[in-house]
Every structure is written in C-alpha cells, then in structure tokens.
PDB file of C-alpha atoms in Angstrom:
ATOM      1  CA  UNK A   1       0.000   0.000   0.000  1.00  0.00           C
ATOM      2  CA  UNK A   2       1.809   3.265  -0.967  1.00  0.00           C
ATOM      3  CA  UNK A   3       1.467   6.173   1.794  1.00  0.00           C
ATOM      4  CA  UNK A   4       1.098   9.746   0.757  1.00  0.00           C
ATOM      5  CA  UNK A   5       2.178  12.839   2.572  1.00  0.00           C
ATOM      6  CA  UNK A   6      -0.874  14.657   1.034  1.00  0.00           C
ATOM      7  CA  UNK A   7      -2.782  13.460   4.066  1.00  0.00           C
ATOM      8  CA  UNK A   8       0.039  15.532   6.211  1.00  0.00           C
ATOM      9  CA  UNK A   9      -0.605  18.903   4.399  1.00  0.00           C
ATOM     10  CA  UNK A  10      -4.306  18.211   4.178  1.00  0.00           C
ATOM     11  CA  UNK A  11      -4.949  17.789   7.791  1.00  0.00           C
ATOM     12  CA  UNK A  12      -2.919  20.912   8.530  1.00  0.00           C
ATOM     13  CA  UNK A  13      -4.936  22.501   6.479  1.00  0.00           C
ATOM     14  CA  UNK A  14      -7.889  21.431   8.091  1.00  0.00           C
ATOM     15  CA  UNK A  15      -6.425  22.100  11.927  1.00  0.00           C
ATOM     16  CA  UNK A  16      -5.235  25.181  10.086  1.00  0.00           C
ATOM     17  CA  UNK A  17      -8.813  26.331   8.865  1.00  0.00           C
ATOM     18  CA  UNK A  18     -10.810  25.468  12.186  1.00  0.00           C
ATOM     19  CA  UNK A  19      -7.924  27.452  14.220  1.00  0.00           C
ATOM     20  CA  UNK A  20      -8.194  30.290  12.280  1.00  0.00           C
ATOM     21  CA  UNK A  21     -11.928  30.077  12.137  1.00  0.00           C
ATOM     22  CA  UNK A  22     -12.407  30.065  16.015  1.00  0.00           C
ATOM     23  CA  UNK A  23     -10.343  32.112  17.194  1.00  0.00           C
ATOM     24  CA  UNK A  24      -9.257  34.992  14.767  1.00  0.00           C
ATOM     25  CA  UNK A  25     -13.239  36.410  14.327  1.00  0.00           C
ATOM     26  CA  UNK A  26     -13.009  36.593  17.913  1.00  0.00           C
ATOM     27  CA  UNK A  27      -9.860  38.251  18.215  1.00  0.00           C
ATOM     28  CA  UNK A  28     -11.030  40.266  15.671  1.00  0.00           C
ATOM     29  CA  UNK A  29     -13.919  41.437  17.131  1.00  0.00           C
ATOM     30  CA  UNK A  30     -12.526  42.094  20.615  1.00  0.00           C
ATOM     31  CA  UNK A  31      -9.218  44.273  19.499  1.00  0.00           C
ATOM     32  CA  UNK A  32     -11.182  46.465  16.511  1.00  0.00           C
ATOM     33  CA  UNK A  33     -14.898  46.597  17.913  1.00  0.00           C
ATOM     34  CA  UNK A  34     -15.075  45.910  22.000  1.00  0.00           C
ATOM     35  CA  UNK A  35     -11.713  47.769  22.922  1.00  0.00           C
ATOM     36  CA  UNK A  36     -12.554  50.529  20.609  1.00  0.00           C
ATOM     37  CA  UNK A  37     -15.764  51.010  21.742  1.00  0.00           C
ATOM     38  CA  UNK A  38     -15.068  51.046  25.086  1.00  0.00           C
ATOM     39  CA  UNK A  39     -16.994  48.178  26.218  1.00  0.00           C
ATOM     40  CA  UNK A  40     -14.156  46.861  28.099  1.00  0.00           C
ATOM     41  CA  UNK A  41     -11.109  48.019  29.204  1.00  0.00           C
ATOM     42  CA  UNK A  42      -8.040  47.593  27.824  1.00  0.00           C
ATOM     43  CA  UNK A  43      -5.412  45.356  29.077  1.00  0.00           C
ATOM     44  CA  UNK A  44      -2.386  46.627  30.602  1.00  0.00           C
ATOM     45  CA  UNK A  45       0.653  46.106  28.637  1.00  0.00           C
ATOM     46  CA  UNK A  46       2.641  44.618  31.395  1.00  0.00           C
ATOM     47  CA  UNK A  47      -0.635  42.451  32.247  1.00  0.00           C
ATOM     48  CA  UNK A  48      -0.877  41.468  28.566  1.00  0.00           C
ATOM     49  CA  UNK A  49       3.627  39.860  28.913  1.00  0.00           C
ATOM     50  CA  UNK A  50       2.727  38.324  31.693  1.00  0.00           C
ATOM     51  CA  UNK A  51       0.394  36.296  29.849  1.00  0.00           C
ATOM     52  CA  UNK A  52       1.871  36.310  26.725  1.00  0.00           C
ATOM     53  CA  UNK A  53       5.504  34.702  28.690  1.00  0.00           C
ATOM     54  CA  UNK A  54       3.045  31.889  30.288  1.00  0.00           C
ATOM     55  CA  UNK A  55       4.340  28.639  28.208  1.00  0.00           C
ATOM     56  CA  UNK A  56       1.040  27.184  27.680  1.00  0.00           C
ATOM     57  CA  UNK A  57       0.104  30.879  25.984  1.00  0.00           C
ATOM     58  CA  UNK A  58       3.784  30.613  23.973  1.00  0.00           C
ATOM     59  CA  UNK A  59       2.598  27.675  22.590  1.00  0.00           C
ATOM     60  CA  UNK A  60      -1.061  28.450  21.764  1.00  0.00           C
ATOM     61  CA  UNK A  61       0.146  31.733  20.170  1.00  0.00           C
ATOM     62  CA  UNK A  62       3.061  29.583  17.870  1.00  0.00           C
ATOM     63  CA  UNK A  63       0.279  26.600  17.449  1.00  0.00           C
ATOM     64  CA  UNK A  64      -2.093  29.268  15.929  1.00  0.00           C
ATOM     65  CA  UNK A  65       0.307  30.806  13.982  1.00  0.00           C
ATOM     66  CA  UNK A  66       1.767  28.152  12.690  1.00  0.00           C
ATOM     67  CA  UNK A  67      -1.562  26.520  11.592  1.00  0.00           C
ATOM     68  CA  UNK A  68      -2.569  29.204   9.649  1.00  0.00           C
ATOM     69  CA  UNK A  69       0.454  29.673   7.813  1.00  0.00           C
ATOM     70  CA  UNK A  70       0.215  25.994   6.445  1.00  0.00           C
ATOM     71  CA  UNK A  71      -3.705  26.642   5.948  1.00  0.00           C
ATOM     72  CA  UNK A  72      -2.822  29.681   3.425  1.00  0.00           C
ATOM     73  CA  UNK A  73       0.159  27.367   1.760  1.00  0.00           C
ATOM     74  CA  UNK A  74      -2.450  24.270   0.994  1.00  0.00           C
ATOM     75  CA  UNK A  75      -5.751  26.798   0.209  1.00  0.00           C
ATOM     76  CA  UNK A  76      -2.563  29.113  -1.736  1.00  0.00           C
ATOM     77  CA  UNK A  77      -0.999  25.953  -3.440  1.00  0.00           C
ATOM     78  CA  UNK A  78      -4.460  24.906  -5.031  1.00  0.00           C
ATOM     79  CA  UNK A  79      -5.845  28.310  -6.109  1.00  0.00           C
ATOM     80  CA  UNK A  80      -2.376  28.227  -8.159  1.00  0.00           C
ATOM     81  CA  UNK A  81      -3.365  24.641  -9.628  1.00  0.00           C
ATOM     82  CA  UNK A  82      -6.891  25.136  -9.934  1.00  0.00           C
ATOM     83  CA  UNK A  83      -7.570  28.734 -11.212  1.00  0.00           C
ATOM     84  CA  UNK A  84      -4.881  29.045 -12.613  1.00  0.00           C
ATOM     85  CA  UNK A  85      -4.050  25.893 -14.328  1.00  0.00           C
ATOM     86  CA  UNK A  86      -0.347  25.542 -13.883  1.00  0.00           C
ATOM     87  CA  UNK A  87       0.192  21.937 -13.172  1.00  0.00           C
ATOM     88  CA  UNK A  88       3.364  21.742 -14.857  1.00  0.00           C
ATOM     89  CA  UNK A  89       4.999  23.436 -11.989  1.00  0.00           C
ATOM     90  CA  UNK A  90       3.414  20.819  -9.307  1.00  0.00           C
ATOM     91  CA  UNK A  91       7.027  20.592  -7.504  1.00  0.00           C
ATOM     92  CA  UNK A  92       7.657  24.108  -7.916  1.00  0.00           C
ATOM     93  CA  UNK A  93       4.591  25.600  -6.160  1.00  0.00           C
ATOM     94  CA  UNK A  94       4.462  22.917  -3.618  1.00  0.00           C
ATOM     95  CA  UNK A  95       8.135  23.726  -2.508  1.00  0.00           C
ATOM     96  CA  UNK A  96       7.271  27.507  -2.626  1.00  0.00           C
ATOM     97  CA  UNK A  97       3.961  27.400  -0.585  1.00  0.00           C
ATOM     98  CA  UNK A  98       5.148  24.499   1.817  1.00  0.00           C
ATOM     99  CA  UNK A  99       8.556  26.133   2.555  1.00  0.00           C
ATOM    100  CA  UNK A 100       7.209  29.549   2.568  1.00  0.00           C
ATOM    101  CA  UNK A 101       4.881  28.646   5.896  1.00  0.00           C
ATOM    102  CA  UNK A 102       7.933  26.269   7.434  1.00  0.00           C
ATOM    103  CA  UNK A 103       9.912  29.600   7.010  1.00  0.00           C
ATOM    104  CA  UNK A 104       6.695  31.270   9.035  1.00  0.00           C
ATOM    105  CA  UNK A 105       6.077  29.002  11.389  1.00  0.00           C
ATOM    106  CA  UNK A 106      10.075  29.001  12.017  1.00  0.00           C
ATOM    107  CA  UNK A 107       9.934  32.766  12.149  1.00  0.00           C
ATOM    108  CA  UNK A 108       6.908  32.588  14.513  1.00  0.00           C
ATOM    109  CA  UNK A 109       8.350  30.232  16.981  1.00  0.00           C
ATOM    110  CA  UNK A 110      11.456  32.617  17.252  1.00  0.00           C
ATOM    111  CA  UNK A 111       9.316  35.759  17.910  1.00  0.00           C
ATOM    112  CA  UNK A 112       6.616  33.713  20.781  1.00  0.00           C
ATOM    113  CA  UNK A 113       9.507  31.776  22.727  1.00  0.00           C
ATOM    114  CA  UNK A 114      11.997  35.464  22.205  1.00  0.00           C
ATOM    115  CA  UNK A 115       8.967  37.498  24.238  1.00  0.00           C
ATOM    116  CA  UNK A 116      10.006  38.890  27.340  1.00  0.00           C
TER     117      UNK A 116
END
C-alpha cells in the first residue's frame, strides 16, 4: 500500500482552517470593535507579557500561527493549480507554498519563545 504525505498537508490545512476560524473572528472582534468602543477596558501592557511569557500561551500563540500559515500554503498551493491551471509546476509551487509557511512558522516560533 503506498502512503502519501498529502494526508500531512491536508490535515494541517484542516487544523489550520478550524484554528483560524475560532479564534481569529473573535480576536477580531474584541481588538477592533469591543476595545474601541469602550466596552471593556483595555489590558495593561505589562498584564498582557505576563500572559503572553506563560508557556502554555507561547505555545497556543506559535500553534495558531503556525496553523494558519500551512492553511494559506495548501488553500494558496491549489488556487495556483486550480484557477490558474499551472500543473506543470506541481514541484515548484508545492516547494514555494510548503517552505514559505515552514519559514513562518520558524519565524513565529522565534518571535513567541523570544517574548520577554
């Protein structure tokens, strides 16, 4: 039986989706309509590193970041094939949106575990 490492990339994409789809609307909603409109005040900044240096917060913040970058690659990576019908560079657009979110999910690790 031959394995394929499509089901890797298509179950980040999926984690990637449902991350982005919980969380970011709400995120979303709090820092650009609740804090603006004064419904709630807004977190300290030294209250907000305190958090943000918790590991369990490191790692949701890299987790979520991380997701989503591979979600755009795979969603990215198709669009390319699909609507645009360049399936002669199959390799070439793979390596480019694959290695594109490594190289963002690299970059995102270094920022989360270099907070204060």
């Amino acid at each position: 039986m031959k394995h394929s490492k499509d089901v890797v990339f298509w179950s980040l994409f999926s984690s990637g989706g449902t991350v982005a789809a919980l969380f970011f609307p709400a995120l979303a909603g709090l820092l650009l309509v609740v804090i603006p409109a004064g419904w709630i005040e807004p977190p300290a900044h030294a209250d907000l590193a305190r958090r943000a240096g918790h590991p369990v917060a490191r790692f949701a913040l890299f987790a979520a970041i991380g997701l989503a970058a591979f979600h755009w690659a795979h969603r990215f990576r198709y669009t390319l094939y699909d609507g645009l019908q360049l399936y002669h560079l199959y390799g070439l657009i793979a390596t480019i949106c694959y290695g594109g979110a490594a190289v963002l999910t690299v970059a995102a690790a270094w920022v989360v575990w270099s907070l204060p």
